[in-house]
Each structure stands twice: as C-alpha cells, then as structure tokens.
Amino acid sequence: MSQHKISPDSPIGIFDSGIGGLTVVKAVQACLPAERIIYFGDTARVPYGPKSQVTIRRYAREDTEILLKHQPKMIIVACNTVSALALDVVEQTAGDIPVIGVLKAGAELAARRTRSGKIGVIGTQATILSNAYACAINEENREFEVVSKACPLFVPLAEEGFIDHPATRLVAEEYLSGIAGSEIDTLVLGCTHYPILRRVIEQITGPGISIIDSAEAVAGKARELLSAQGMLNPGTGKALPHLMVSDLPQKFRELYRLFMGTELPDVELVGI
Ligand code: DGL
C-alpha cells in the first residue's frame, strides 16, 4: 500500500518492457506538456509478449515498485501485454495511486471510430491469446466483430530501430496481408512498440483502414482523469522526462534520439 504524498506537481509514472512506451511518453508530452514524466523501460527483460502470465505478472509488480519510489500521482501502463494480463497486479501494488492502461483506452477509441463494426487488432502473442482486446471492444458494443493477429517479430524490429527497413516491410506483409483483406475498417496497434513501425504498417493496410494508436488514446484518458481530480500540473515548464532502464542505457539513449528527435535526457540504470 502506498503512503505517498502526491500533489499536482508530482510526476506521471509510465512503464513498458522497453522502448515501446516512448510512444506513450510522446503522446503524453503533446497532450500534457506541463507534466513531469518518470519512465521505466525494462530493457533487461524485453520482450514480454512471448512470456507466461506468471512471469508477466511478476514483472508488472516489480516495474510498478520502481516507479512508486518516485511518488507518482498516476501510473500509465504503457504496455498492452501488462494491461491485458496484469493490470490488477499494478493496481494492487500502486494502492491509492490511479492506474490507467493502454488496452482499455485503445479498445474504447476503436469502438468509437469504427463504422462497419469490424475491427482488427494486432499485438503480442500474450495480448492476442488473452483475448482481452476482443472482450474490451465487446464491452463497448457486443455486435462488433474482432479479427486478431499476433505480430511478435515487430517488437525486436522496433527495438532494433528498423523503422523503415525492407526486413520490416517483408515481415509486415506476411503478418498483415490476411487481416487487411478481411474487410475491417479499423486496425488497433495493440502493442506500444507498433506505432514506431506505423509508416510501414499503413503502406500495407492502405488508406481505407483507420489506424488506432493505443498510446495516443491513453494520453487523452490521462488528461481527463487528472483534470477530474484537480491534479493537472499548473506549471508552464517543459521538463525532460526522467528515464530509467534495467539494461543498456546507452542503447536506449540512441533509440530515444531516433524516435523522439528531441533533446536527450540522461538515462539512469536501475537494478531489478
Ligand atoms: N510494448 C509492449 C506492449 O504494448 C510489450 C512488447 C513486448 O515486450 O513484447 O505489448
């Protein structure tokens, strides 16, 4: 249970298995520029997607504990895999601190956006096998049909910085040609690593399919929740995020430069 003294000036804690959650950092910075951000990327243990539920739940608790040391006012689970299999673990560990996950935000936005009611979802093996997206979308509307596909190789390709690489295009064609031809009008990028490869994904799905980025969806939810609680940071400063990783901080810095294209913050190495 947490006994944190939180205030509007407290940071927002965000975590993911690796660099994927930077897509959430970017979206939160765009939506809430005055907020301070503490980010943890579990680079020693990425990827989470091919691992068992027991392991993912343990990682989720440990990742949350790392963020709690910085007394956040909110935790954003910037990992669909953890959101699908271990959101309750994060909530229990966080105690009174509000927790929001990318998965529900992505599902709600997809349900609002679709016209045909046929929605595609791509994600890690664990996310797709859990069926959590289909359940969350059907909670919005029971009539909606969900077509899912696991795309495990997208995570290492994103971690490698293969943003617009022929290998990424080849893998994307293999994964997406079926789903793109299945009459969906909306496709959820149900893994926060995937927006990094969005350009290649969109080239294959074409202009008729609307792409839902769960990272953008969760940033909007964070703003709503903080505003409802009177916890928006009143400052005007634009602080750099405080970045922490469990391995290879230098590599993380290079990828940060590639994806964020901004001033480089220091990256702290933390033990898990
Ligand atoms: N970025 C994460 C997700 O949204 C996890 C990817 C992984 O570690 O396999 O699911």
XYZ file of N, CA and C and ligand atoms in Angstrom:
826
model
N 0.840 -1.205 0.000
C 0.000 0.000 0.000
C 0.873 1.252 0.000
N 0.517 2.229 -0.763
C 1.373 3.408 -0.827
C 0.964 4.430 0.227
N 1.958 5.168 0.749
C 1.627 6.275 1.656
C 2.264 7.517 1.072
N 2.064 7.695 -0.214
C 2.751 8.796 -0.868
C 2.022 10.096 -0.665
N 2.831 11.140 -0.575
C 2.242 12.465 -0.519
C 2.245 12.951 -1.961
N 1.098 12.931 -2.608
C 1.093 13.347 -4.001
C 0.417 14.701 -4.160
N 0.856 15.424 -5.189
C 0.313 16.759 -5.444
C 0.268 16.948 -6.966
N -0.341 18.038 -7.441
C -0.361 18.256 -8.898
C 1.037 18.312 -9.507
N 2.038 18.654 -8.697
C 3.401 18.737 -9.219
C 4.107 17.367 -9.266
N 3.497 16.350 -8.684
C 4.111 15.009 -8.718
C 4.175 14.520 -10.168
N 5.112 13.626 -10.460
C 5.232 13.156 -11.845
C 4.187 12.106 -12.222
N 4.054 11.883 -13.516
C 3.269 10.747 -14.027
C 4.270 9.623 -14.280
N 4.033 8.455 -13.712
C 4.917 7.301 -13.927
C 4.420 6.474 -15.108
N 5.326 6.119 -15.991
C 4.956 5.358 -17.203
C 5.929 4.197 -17.329
N 5.437 2.984 -17.621
C 6.396 1.900 -17.867
C 5.987 0.993 -19.012
N 7.010 0.351 -19.554
C 6.842 -0.635 -20.636
C 8.009 -1.609 -20.538
N 7.967 -2.653 -21.365
C 9.072 -3.615 -21.391
C 10.337 -2.995 -21.996
N 10.188 -1.962 -22.807
C 11.373 -1.405 -23.473
C 11.096 -0.019 -24.009
N 11.382 0.158 -25.308
C 11.215 1.491 -25.888
C 9.782 1.778 -26.341
N 8.938 0.732 -26.401
C 7.578 0.925 -26.922
C 6.825 2.021 -26.194
N 7.015 2.090 -24.888
C 6.291 3.081 -24.093
C 6.694 4.507 -24.399
N 7.773 4.686 -25.150
C 8.139 6.059 -25.551
C 7.059 6.651 -26.450
N 6.307 5.785 -27.136
C 5.203 6.309 -27.952
C 4.142 6.930 -27.032
N 4.034 6.379 -25.818
C 3.099 6.964 -24.835
C 3.694 8.251 -24.250
N 4.998 8.239 -23.974
C 5.656 9.454 -23.464
C 5.424 10.601 -24.450
N 5.620 10.315 -25.728
C 5.457 11.345 -26.759
C 4.023 11.876 -26.775
N 3.075 10.961 -26.716
C 1.664 11.368 -26.748
C 1.299 12.165 -25.490
N 1.814 11.767 -24.329
C 1.505 12.488 -23.079
C 2.159 13.874 -23.121
N 3.382 13.961 -23.638
C 4.043 15.274 -23.735
C 3.243 16.215 -24.636
N 2.697 15.658 -25.746
C 1.937 16.501 -26.674
C 0.633 16.973 -26.029
N 0.024 16.104 -25.247
C -1.298 16.364 -24.681
C -1.206 17.134 -23.352
N -0.144 16.878 -22.600
C 0.027 17.462 -21.256
C 1.455 17.988 -21.102
N 1.794 19.071 -21.815
C 3.205 19.497 -21.853
C 3.787 19.934 -20.512
N 2.939 20.296 -19.551
C 3.485 20.780 -18.270
C 3.802 19.645 -17.299
N 3.425 18.418 -17.654
C 3.600 17.316 -16.698
C 5.032 16.797 -16.664
N 5.471 16.439 -15.458
C 6.763 15.756 -15.309
C 6.529 14.255 -15.514
N 7.467 13.611 -16.208
C 7.295 12.184 -16.528
C 8.482 11.372 -16.000
N 8.144 10.257 -15.336
C 9.154 9.285 -14.926
C 8.894 8.047 -15.765
N 9.886 7.578 -16.504
C 9.669 6.431 -17.398
C 10.593 5.285 -17.033
N 10.033 4.080 -16.963
C 10.875 2.898 -16.791
C 10.678 1.954 -17.967
N 11.776 1.593 -18.645
C 11.770 0.593 -19.718
C 12.564 -0.617 -19.240
N 11.910 -1.769 -19.212
C 12.551 -2.971 -18.650
C 13.420 -3.660 -19.716
N 14.435 -2.951 -20.154
C 15.234 -3.402 -21.303
C 16.006 -4.701 -21.030
N 16.182 -5.043 -19.747
C 16.882 -6.305 -19.439
C 15.982 -7.511 -19.731
N 14.655 -7.299 -19.743
C 13.757 -8.458 -19.815
C 12.808 -8.404 -21.016
N 12.965 -7.354 -21.871
C 12.141 -7.278 -23.085
C 12.511 -8.471 -23.987
N 11.605 -9.124 -24.692
C 10.180 -8.824 -24.820
C 9.343 -9.547 -23.772
N 8.208 -8.961 -23.425
C 7.261 -9.589 -22.510
C 6.281 -10.509 -23.270
N 6.011 -10.150 -24.518
C 4.934 -10.800 -25.290
C 5.000 -12.309 -25.376
N 6.197 -12.919 -25.523
C 6.226 -14.391 -25.618
C 6.294 -15.078 -24.255
N 6.202 -14.335 -23.142
C 6.392 -14.945 -21.815
C 5.051 -15.375 -21.202
N 5.163 -16.164 -20.103
C 3.943 -16.695 -19.473
C 3.267 -15.620 -18.623
N 2.018 -15.885 -18.305
C 1.258 -14.933 -17.495
C 1.902 -14.754 -16.117
N 2.398 -15.854 -15.536
C 3.018 -15.783 -14.200
C 4.207 -14.830 -14.240
N 5.039 -14.967 -15.250
C 6.230 -14.112 -15.377
C 5.821 -12.664 -15.618
N 4.880 -12.450 -16.514
C 4.456 -11.073 -16.838
C 3.871 -10.394 -15.591
N 3.162 -11.148 -14.772
C 2.574 -10.566 -13.552
C 3.662 -10.194 -12.539
N 4.706 -11.005 -12.478
C 5.816 -10.672 -11.562
C 6.535 -9.410 -12.055
N 6.799 -9.356 -13.352
C 7.464 -8.174 -13.916
C 6.610 -6.923 -13.649
N 5.301 -7.066 -13.817
C 4.398 -5.908 -13.659
C 4.518 -5.348 -12.241
N 4.586 -6.243 -11.247
C 4.699 -5.776 -9.849
C 6.034 -5.075 -9.632
N 7.104 -5.685 -10.155
C 8.437 -5.101 -9.932
C 8.591 -3.754 -10.654
N 8.041 -3.670 -11.846
C 8.115 -2.408 -12.605
C 7.362 -1.297 -11.863
N 6.201 -1.657 -11.321
C 5.402 -0.671 -10.581
C 6.158 -0.198 -9.348
N 6.820 -1.135 -8.658
C 7.569 -0.762 -7.443
C 8.689 0.236 -7.777
N 9.313 0.058 -8.920
C 10.372 1.002 -9.327
C 9.785 2.411 -9.486
N 8.624 2.497 -10.133
C 8.012 3.828 -10.333
C 7.539 4.432 -9.009
N 7.046 3.587 -8.107
C 6.496 4.110 -6.845
C 7.549 4.821 -6.005
N 8.816 4.431 -6.192
C 9.891 5.107 -5.437
C 9.937 6.600 -5.765
N 9.382 6.986 -6.911
C 9.410 8.398 -7.329
C 8.094 9.118 -7.037
N 7.247 8.465 -6.263
C 5.996 9.067 -5.796
C 5.156 9.696 -6.912
N 4.758 8.875 -7.890
C 3.949 9.424 -8.992
C 2.509 9.711 -8.551
N 1.846 10.620 -9.275
C 0.432 10.894 -8.973
C -0.487 9.990 -9.799
N 0.110 9.331 -10.785
C -0.662 8.418 -11.641
C 0.323 7.456 -12.301
N -0.133 6.236 -12.572
C 0.727 5.312 -13.327
C 0.017 4.958 -14.631
N 0.747 5.113 -15.728
C 0.207 4.689 -17.023
C 0.939 3.415 -17.430
N 0.184 2.353 -17.607
C 0.774 1.096 -18.066
C 0.879 1.203 -19.586
N 2.097 1.526 -20.052
C 2.319 1.793 -21.476
C 2.659 0.504 -22.207
N 2.117 -0.593 -21.729
C 2.386 -1.911 -22.295
C 1.048 -2.629 -22.383
N 0.663 -2.978 -23.601
C -0.609 -3.682 -23.770
C -0.571 -5.069 -23.139
N 0.603 -5.690 -23.178
C 0.734 -7.050 -22.646
C 0.453 -7.043 -21.140
N 1.042 -6.085 -20.426
C 0.770 -5.967 -18.986
C -0.672 -5.528 -18.770
N -1.159 -4.607 -19.599
C -2.556 -4.164 -19.453
C -3.517 -5.341 -19.632
N -3.161 -6.282 -20.526
C -4.043 -7.424 -20.802
C -3.985 -8.464 -19.687
N -2.793 -8.689 -19.131
C -2.632 -9.835 -18.216
C -2.393 -9.481 -16.763
N -2.087 -8.215 -16.467
C -1.643 -7.930 -15.100
C -2.037 -6.536 -14.618
N -3.089 -5.957 -15.193
C -3.475 -4.611 -14.748
C -3.860 -4.630 -13.257
N -4.506 -5.713 -12.834
C -4.900 -5.826 -11.414
C -3.675 -5.857 -10.493
N -2.591 -6.454 -10.953
C -1.362 -6.508 -10.144
C -0.813 -5.086 -9.970
N -0.821 -4.328 -11.061
C -0.321 -2.948 -10.993
C -1.211 -2.144 -10.047
N -2.523 -2.326 -10.167
C -3.462 -1.571 -9.307
C -3.249 -1.904 -7.835
N -3.087 -3.187 -7.537
C -2.872 -3.589 -6.130
C -1.574 -3.017 -5.597
N -0.522 -3.084 -6.417
C 0.796 -2.612 -5.978
C 0.776 -1.091 -5.792
N 0.029 -0.412 -6.644
C 0.017 1.061 -6.609
C -0.845 1.612 -5.480
N -1.706 0.790 -4.892
C -2.528 1.266 -3.768
C -3.468 2.385 -4.191
N -3.279 3.571 -3.590
C -4.193 4.697 -3.872
C -3.884 5.424 -5.178
N -2.755 5.148 -5.763
C -2.366 5.888 -6.976
C -3.213 5.377 -8.160
N -3.872 6.286 -8.887
C -4.671 5.806 -10.029
C -3.805 5.198 -11.133
N -4.349 4.144 -11.736
C -3.623 3.413 -12.778
C -4.479 3.391 -14.033
N -3.894 3.727 -15.180
C -4.638 3.513 -16.420
C -3.773 2.735 -17.411
N -4.431 1.870 -18.166
C -3.708 1.011 -19.104
C -4.047 1.366 -20.537
N -3.102 1.078 -21.419
C -3.301 1.410 -22.835
C -4.415 0.591 -23.484
N -4.648 -0.611 -22.980
C -5.560 -1.508 -23.701
C -7.010 -0.986 -23.705
N -7.493 -0.605 -22.550
C -8.882 -0.137 -22.489
C -9.060 1.145 -23.314
N -8.040 2.013 -23.216
C -8.102 3.266 -23.980
C -8.148 2.961 -25.490
N -7.334 2.014 -25.922
C -7.301 1.648 -27.349
C -8.615 1.025 -27.791
N -9.169 0.160 -26.949
C -10.424 -0.523 -27.287
C -11.574 0.493 -27.386
N -11.617 1.436 -26.445
C -12.704 2.433 -26.451
C -12.623 3.311 -27.706
N -11.407 3.728 -28.040
C -11.253 4.593 -29.216
C -11.631 3.842 -30.496
N -11.233 2.572 -30.585
C -11.572 1.767 -31.773
C -13.082 1.634 -31.898
N -13.748 1.400 -30.770
C -15.201 1.220 -30.802
C -15.905 2.522 -31.227
N -15.317 3.655 -30.850
C -15.905 4.949 -31.269
C -15.663 5.206 -32.753
N -14.516 4.757 -33.245
C -14.087 5.104 -34.604
C -14.720 4.226 -35.691
N -14.965 2.931 -35.409
C -15.403 2.027 -36.478
C -16.792 2.416 -37.012
N -16.976 2.221 -38.294
C -18.291 2.440 -38.907
C -18.926 1.089 -39.245
N -18.080 0.146 -39.684
C -18.608 -1.152 -40.114
C -18.796 -2.118 -38.946
N -18.134 -1.837 -37.798
C -18.232 -2.756 -36.654
C -17.281 -3.923 -36.770
N -16.395 -3.897 -37.768
C -15.408 -4.976 -37.915
C -14.022 -4.389 -37.654
N -13.415 -4.818 -36.544
C -12.176 -4.193 -36.060
C -11.039 -5.206 -36.040
N -9.898 -4.816 -36.559
C -8.700 -5.659 -36.478
C -7.862 -5.249 -35.271
N -7.206 -6.217 -34.646
C -6.299 -5.917 -33.525
C -5.013 -6.694 -33.753
N -3.885 -5.983 -33.698
C -2.599 -6.682 -33.727
C -1.882 -6.409 -32.406
N -1.151 -7.426 -31.927
C -0.472 -7.271 -30.638
C 0.502 -8.415 -30.420
N 1.026 -8.492 -29.212
C 1.971 -9.571 -28.902
C 1.192 -10.886 -28.746
N 1.937 -11.984 -28.690
C 1.289 -13.286 -28.521
C 0.439 -13.312 -27.250
N 1.017 -12.810 -26.148
C 0.305 -12.856 -24.863
C -0.970 -12.020 -24.918
N -0.896 -10.848 -25.529
C -2.080 -9.974 -25.612
C -3.166 -10.632 -26.451
N -2.781 -11.155 -27.609
C -3.787 -11.736 -28.513
C -4.382 -13.009 -27.893
N -3.525 -13.858 -27.302
C -4.038 -15.092 -26.686
C -4.972 -14.801 -25.511
N -4.742 -13.704 -24.817
C -5.584 -13.369 -23.653
C -7.008 -12.982 -24.072
N -7.168 -12.596 -25.335
C -8.469 -12.160 -25.860
C -8.982 -10.870 -25.192
N -8.081 -10.185 -24.487
C -8.501 -9.016 -23.700
C -9.033 -7.891 -24.593
N -8.464 -7.696 -25.767
C -8.963 -6.633 -26.655
C -10.384 -6.934 -27.127
N -10.579 -8.199 -27.560
C -11.925 -8.544 -28.047
C -12.941 -8.324 -26.932
N -12.587 -8.718 -25.699
C -13.515 -8.531 -24.566
C -13.779 -7.048 -24.329
N -12.716 -6.245 -24.338
C -12.889 -4.812 -24.058
C -13.703 -4.137 -25.166
N -13.491 -4.541 -26.413
C -14.259 -3.959 -27.525
C -15.724 -4.401 -27.426
N -15.943 -5.673 -27.098
C -17.320 -6.154 -26.973
C -18.041 -5.595 -25.746
N -17.268 -5.114 -24.774
C -17.905 -4.411 -23.661
C -18.493 -3.082 -24.150
N -17.849 -2.504 -25.157
C -18.362 -1.250 -25.733
C -19.580 -1.526 -26.613
N -19.507 -2.630 -27.368
C -20.620 -2.989 -28.251
C -20.530 -4.486 -28.566
N -21.534 -5.212 -28.142
C -21.486 -6.675 -28.291
C -21.571 -7.134 -29.729
N -22.060 -6.249 -30.602
C -22.218 -6.639 -32.013
C -20.913 -6.587 -32.791
N -19.919 -5.888 -32.264
C -18.690 -5.693 -33.040
C -17.923 -7.006 -33.204
N -17.350 -7.138 -34.393
C -16.563 -8.338 -34.688
C -15.078 -7.974 -34.624
N -14.287 -8.809 -33.967
C -12.865 -8.504 -33.797
C -12.024 -9.596 -34.466
N -11.120 -9.158 -35.341
C -10.200 -10.084 -36.014
C -8.804 -9.794 -35.465
N -8.137 -10.795 -34.873
C -6.859 -10.520 -34.204
C -5.698 -11.264 -34.852
N -4.523 -10.684 -34.689
C -3.327 -11.344 -35.225
C -2.125 -10.965 -34.350
N -1.412 -11.974 -33.885
C -0.175 -11.711 -33.136
C 0.955 -11.408 -34.119
N 1.753 -10.406 -33.822
C 2.862 -9.999 -34.709
C 4.162 -9.907 -33.888
N 4.626 -11.036 -33.328
C 5.740 -10.987 -32.368
C 7.036 -10.379 -32.891
N 7.303 -10.513 -34.183
C 8.598 -10.006 -34.680
C 8.646 -8.476 -34.753
N 7.498 -7.823 -34.655
C 7.512 -6.348 -34.698
C 8.281 -5.750 -33.517
N 8.260 -6.437 -32.359
C 8.920 -5.857 -31.175
C 10.443 -5.797 -31.362
N 11.111 -6.920 -31.697
C 12.559 -6.794 -31.930
C 12.908 -5.866 -33.094
N 12.068 -5.799 -34.101
C 12.369 -4.882 -35.223
C 12.323 -3.430 -34.739
N 11.355 -3.108 -33.900
C 11.271 -1.745 -33.354
C 12.438 -1.486 -32.407
N 12.759 -2.472 -31.560
C 13.868 -2.294 -30.604
C 15.199 -2.120 -31.347
N 15.253 -2.650 -32.564
C 16.480 -2.565 -33.362
C 16.519 -1.254 -34.146
N 15.434 -0.492 -34.119
C 15.394 0.773 -34.855
C 15.130 0.579 -36.347
N 14.577 -0.579 -36.739
C 14.290 -0.853 -38.160
C 12.948 -0.214 -38.548
N 12.900 1.108 -38.486
C 11.636 1.823 -38.664
C 11.082 1.679 -40.081
N 11.960 1.821 -41.044
C 11.520 1.813 -42.436
C 12.459 0.914 -43.241
N 12.576 -0.302 -42.798
C 13.605 -1.208 -43.322
C 12.927 -2.278 -44.194
N 13.603 -2.762 -45.238
C 12.970 -3.806 -46.076
C 12.575 -5.053 -45.273
N 13.360 -5.393 -44.241
C 13.012 -6.573 -43.426
C 11.682 -6.348 -42.708
N 11.466 -5.126 -42.241
C 10.209 -4.799 -41.553
C 9.043 -4.907 -42.536
N 9.275 -4.438 -43.775
C 8.201 -4.480 -44.772
C 7.813 -5.931 -45.098
N 8.847 -6.777 -45.220
C 8.619 -8.197 -45.532
C 7.799 -8.872 -44.424
N 8.220 -8.631 -43.183
C 7.530 -9.235 -42.033
C 6.098 -8.686 -41.948
N 5.956 -7.383 -42.175
C 4.632 -6.759 -42.081
C 3.694 -7.323 -43.156
N 4.218 -7.553 -44.345
C 3.372 -8.122 -45.406
C 2.878 -9.510 -45.005
N 3.785 -10.295 -44.445
C 3.445 -11.650 -44.010
C 2.337 -11.613 -42.937
N 2.487 -10.721 -41.968
C 1.521 -10.654 -40.869
C 0.195 -10.023 -41.281
N 0.265 -8.996 -42.126
C -0.914 -8.131 -42.279
C -1.743 -8.379 -43.526
N -1.217 -9.150 -44.505
C -1.985 -9.247 -45.752
C -3.350 -9.897 -45.488
N -3.398 -10.897 -44.611
C -4.680 -11.560 -44.309
C -5.660 -10.614 -43.641
N -5.189 -9.947 -42.619
C -6.081 -9.089 -41.823
C -6.546 -7.867 -42.641
N -5.653 -7.371 -43.503
C -6.018 -6.206 -44.326
C -7.099 -6.583 -45.332
N -7.131 -7.857 -45.732
C -8.133 -8.294 -46.710
C -9.407 -8.807 -46.051
N -9.557 -8.635 -44.731
C -10.700 -9.239 -44.047
C -11.845 -8.249 -43.778
N -11.879 -7.176 -44.556
C -12.986 -6.193 -44.521
C -13.080 -5.387 -43.231
N -12.001 -5.326 -42.455
C -12.016 -4.448 -41.282
C -11.930 -2.996 -41.767
N -12.481 -2.065 -40.983
C -12.310 -0.643 -41.347
C -11.412 0.077 -40.338
N -11.027 -0.643 -39.263
C -10.243 -0.040 -38.181
C -9.221 -1.071 -37.728
N -7.986 -0.622 -37.495
C -6.957 -1.553 -37.013
C -6.300 -0.953 -35.778
N -6.359 -1.696 -34.660
C -5.748 -1.230 -33.411
C -4.298 -1.711 -33.360
N -3.377 -0.759 -33.156
C -1.989 -1.132 -32.905
C -1.934 -1.468 -31.415
N -2.203 -2.752 -31.100
C -2.387 -3.166 -29.713
C -1.084 -3.557 -29.030
N -0.023 -2.871 -29.377
C 1.279 -3.021 -28.720
C 1.962 -1.678 -28.907
N 2.517 -1.143 -27.835
C 3.045 0.222 -27.929
C 4.335 0.310 -28.750
N 4.904 -0.832 -29.084
C 6.052 -0.797 -29.999
C 5.602 -0.532 -31.442
N 4.377 -0.907 -31.782
C 3.973 -0.900 -33.188
C 3.851 0.491 -33.822
N 3.453 1.530 -33.071
C 3.402 2.852 -33.714
C 4.760 3.287 -34.273
N 5.840 2.719 -33.729
C 7.179 3.038 -34.250
C 7.276 2.560 -35.713
N 6.537 1.510 -36.045
C 6.577 0.946 -37.407
C 5.336 1.363 -38.218
N 4.660 2.390 -37.750
C 3.349 2.745 -38.318
C 3.392 2.999 -39.827
N 4.458 3.669 -40.283
C 4.512 4.012 -41.707
C 4.442 2.751 -42.574
N 5.243 1.753 -42.208
C 5.266 0.506 -42.978
C 3.904 -0.204 -42.859
N 3.351 -0.220 -41.668
C 2.050 -0.883 -41.450
C 0.979 -0.227 -42.328
N 0.973 1.106 -42.356
C -0.046 1.823 -43.139
C 0.118 1.599 -44.641
N 1.365 1.415 -45.070
C 1.574 1.160 -46.505
C 0.887 -0.140 -46.919
N 0.831 -1.088 -46.000
C 0.225 -2.383 -46.333
C -1.294 -2.362 -46.134
N -1.748 -1.721 -45.077
C -3.208 -1.736 -44.835
C -3.947 -0.787 -45.783
N -3.268 0.263 -46.231
C -3.879 1.181 -47.201
C -4.773 2.224 -46.550
N -5.253 3.200 -47.365
C -5.985 4.351 -46.808
C -7.391 4.023 -46.297
N -7.938 2.880 -46.669
C -9.316 2.554 -46.258
C -9.430 2.084 -44.813
N -8.300 1.831 -44.157
C -8.355 1.304 -42.784
C -7.825 2.356 -41.819
N -8.644 2.708 -40.851
C -8.254 3.724 -39.877
C -7.403 3.074 -38.773
N -6.251 3.683 -38.503
C -5.316 3.108 -37.523
C -5.567 3.721 -36.142
N -5.674 2.869 -35.133
C -5.843 3.333 -33.748
C -4.537 3.090 -33.000
N -3.993 4.167 -32.461
C -2.755 4.076 -31.692
C -3.138 4.106 -30.211
N -2.911 2.985 -29.527
C -3.334 2.912 -28.114
C -2.572 3.925 -27.260
N -1.381 4.328 -27.733
C -0.589 5.324 -26.998
C -1.294 6.678 -27.002
N -1.788 7.096 -28.176
C -2.490 8.386 -28.259
C -3.786 8.336 -27.446
N -4.435 7.171 -27.511
C -5.716 7.034 -26.805
C -5.534 7.198 -25.298
N -4.460 6.631 -24.747
C -4.291 6.670 -23.291
C -3.908 8.070 -22.809
N -3.240 8.846 -23.637
C -2.847 10.205 -23.233
C -4.096 11.058 -22.999
N -5.083 10.920 -23.865
C -6.335 11.653 -23.706
C -7.037 11.260 -22.412
N -7.009 9.964 -22.103
C -7.638 9.484 -20.867
C -6.929 10.024 -19.638
N -5.596 10.097 -19.708
C -4.817 10.608 -18.573
C -5.208 12.053 -18.298
N -5.364 12.839 -19.364
C -5.731 14.249 -19.178
C -7.112 14.370 -18.520
N -8.060 13.569 -19.020
C -9.418 13.604 -18.448
C -9.397 13.286 -16.958
N -8.661 12.232 -16.607
C -8.642 11.779 -15.214
C -7.967 12.807 -14.301
N -6.821 13.327 -14.729
C -6.111 14.312 -13.900
C -6.945 15.571 -13.737
N -7.601 15.967 -14.812
C -8.415 17.175 -14.746
C -9.601 16.956 -13.795
N -10.243 15.793 -13.873
C -11.381 15.494 -12.992
C -10.942 15.481 -11.526
N -9.707 15.105 -11.274
C -9.218 15.024 -9.884
C -8.547 16.320 -9.423
N -8.514 17.323 -10.287
C -7.834 18.581 -9.952
C -6.341 18.380 -9.787
N -5.769 17.433 -10.532
C -4.356 17.086 -10.355
C -3.492 17.484 -11.555
N -4.025 18.311 -12.460
C -3.191 18.753 -13.582
C -2.078 19.655 -13.061
N -0.896 19.524 -13.596
C 0.230 20.359 -13.161
C 0.004 21.792 -13.657
N -0.033 22.765 -12.749
C -0.333 24.135 -13.173
C 0.881 24.825 -13.806
N 2.050 24.193 -13.759
C 3.283 24.821 -14.252
C 3.260 25.049 -15.755
N 4.252 25.773 -16.227
C 4.332 26.018 -17.663
C 5.625 25.441 -18.235
N 6.446 24.902 -17.345
C 7.754 24.374 -17.767
C 7.614 23.135 -18.624
N 8.626 22.897 -19.434
C 8.635 21.683 -20.266
C 9.835 20.862 -19.838
N 9.660 20.059 -18.788
C 10.800 19.292 -18.267
C 11.067 18.079 -19.153
N 12.327 17.689 -19.240
C 12.652 16.445 -19.940
C 12.200 15.278 -19.065
N 11.792 14.162 -19.664
C 11.396 13.037 -18.816
C 12.593 12.447 -18.072
N 12.316 11.871 -16.907
C 13.355 11.142 -16.177
C 13.280 9.694 -16.663
N 14.317 9.236 -17.361
C 14.279 7.907 -17.971
C 15.083 6.915 -17.152
N 14.512 5.737 -16.944
C 15.226 4.649 -16.256
C 15.080 3.376 -17.086
N 16.145 2.596 -17.126
C 16.088 1.300 -17.800
C 16.789 0.262 -16.928
N 16.521 -1.024 -17.214
C 17.160 -2.080 -16.423
C 18.408 -2.634 -17.105
N 18.712 -2.172 -18.320
C 19.939 -2.601 -19.009
C 20.234 -1.648 -20.176
N 21.455 -1.573 -20.563
C 21.920 -0.861 -21.752
C 21.380 0.578 -21.896
N 21.684 1.445 -20.945
C 21.177 2.829 -21.044
C 21.662 3.560 -22.291
N 22.862 3.258 -22.734
C 23.393 3.963 -23.895
C 22.572 3.650 -25.158
N 22.236 2.361 -25.314
C 21.437 1.960 -26.487
C 20.055 2.648 -26.428
N 19.530 2.740 -25.223
C 18.217 3.382 -25.055
C 18.284 4.856 -25.457
N 19.385 5.484 -25.104
C 19.568 6.904 -25.455
C 19.576 7.082 -26.966
N 20.273 6.148 -27.658
C 20.341 6.256 -29.126
C 18.955 6.080 -29.750
N 18.199 5.105 -29.225
C 16.861 4.877 -29.769
C 15.941 6.053 -29.436
N 16.138 6.622 -28.268
C 15.342 7.795 -27.878
C 15.558 8.912 -28.898
N 16.816 9.118 -29.266
C 17.129 10.174 -30.236
C 16.424 9.895 -31.565
N 16.445 8.611 -31.974
C 15.841 8.224 -33.247
C 14.318 8.456 -33.246
N 13.652 8.075 -32.158
C 12.191 8.141 -32.136
C 11.641 9.490 -31.720
N 12.300 10.114 -30.768
C 11.729 11.336 -30.212
C 12.291 12.563 -30.924
N 13.501 12.445 -31.441
C 14.097 13.532 -32.195
C 14.242 14.810 -31.390
N 14.373 14.716 -30.077
C 14.454 15.915 -29.246
C 15.737 15.883 -28.428
N 15.843 16.890 -27.577
C 16.954 16.971 -26.640
C 17.036 15.662 -25.845
N 18.263 15.240 -25.565
C 18.424 13.936 -24.926
C 18.522 14.016 -23.406
N 17.610 13.375 -22.704
C 17.768 13.326 -21.256
C 18.786 12.246 -20.869
N 19.263 12.278 -19.623
C 20.109 11.191 -19.155
C 19.258 9.958 -18.947
N 19.903 8.805 -19.043
C 19.175 7.560 -18.807
C 19.819 6.856 -17.617
N 19.016 6.615 -16.589
C 19.529 6.007 -15.373
C 19.393 4.480 -15.444
N 20.428 3.780 -15.019
C 20.364 2.316 -14.960
C 19.862 1.914 -13.580
N 18.784 1.142 -13.524
C 18.272 0.716 -12.210
C 18.290 -0.808 -12.118
N 18.506 -1.324 -10.917
C 18.527 -2.765 -10.712
C 17.103 -3.293 -10.532
N 16.871 -4.519 -11.000
C 15.533 -5.108 -10.793
C 15.673 -6.387 -9.974
N 5.183 -2.767 -25.844
C 4.561 -3.852 -25.176
C 3.102 -3.995 -25.484
O 2.473 -2.973 -25.682
C 5.328 -5.130 -24.982
C 6.078 -5.711 -26.114
C 6.899 -6.866 -25.638
O 7.727 -6.662 -24.728
O 6.721 -7.986 -26.148
O 2.551 -5.047 -25.505
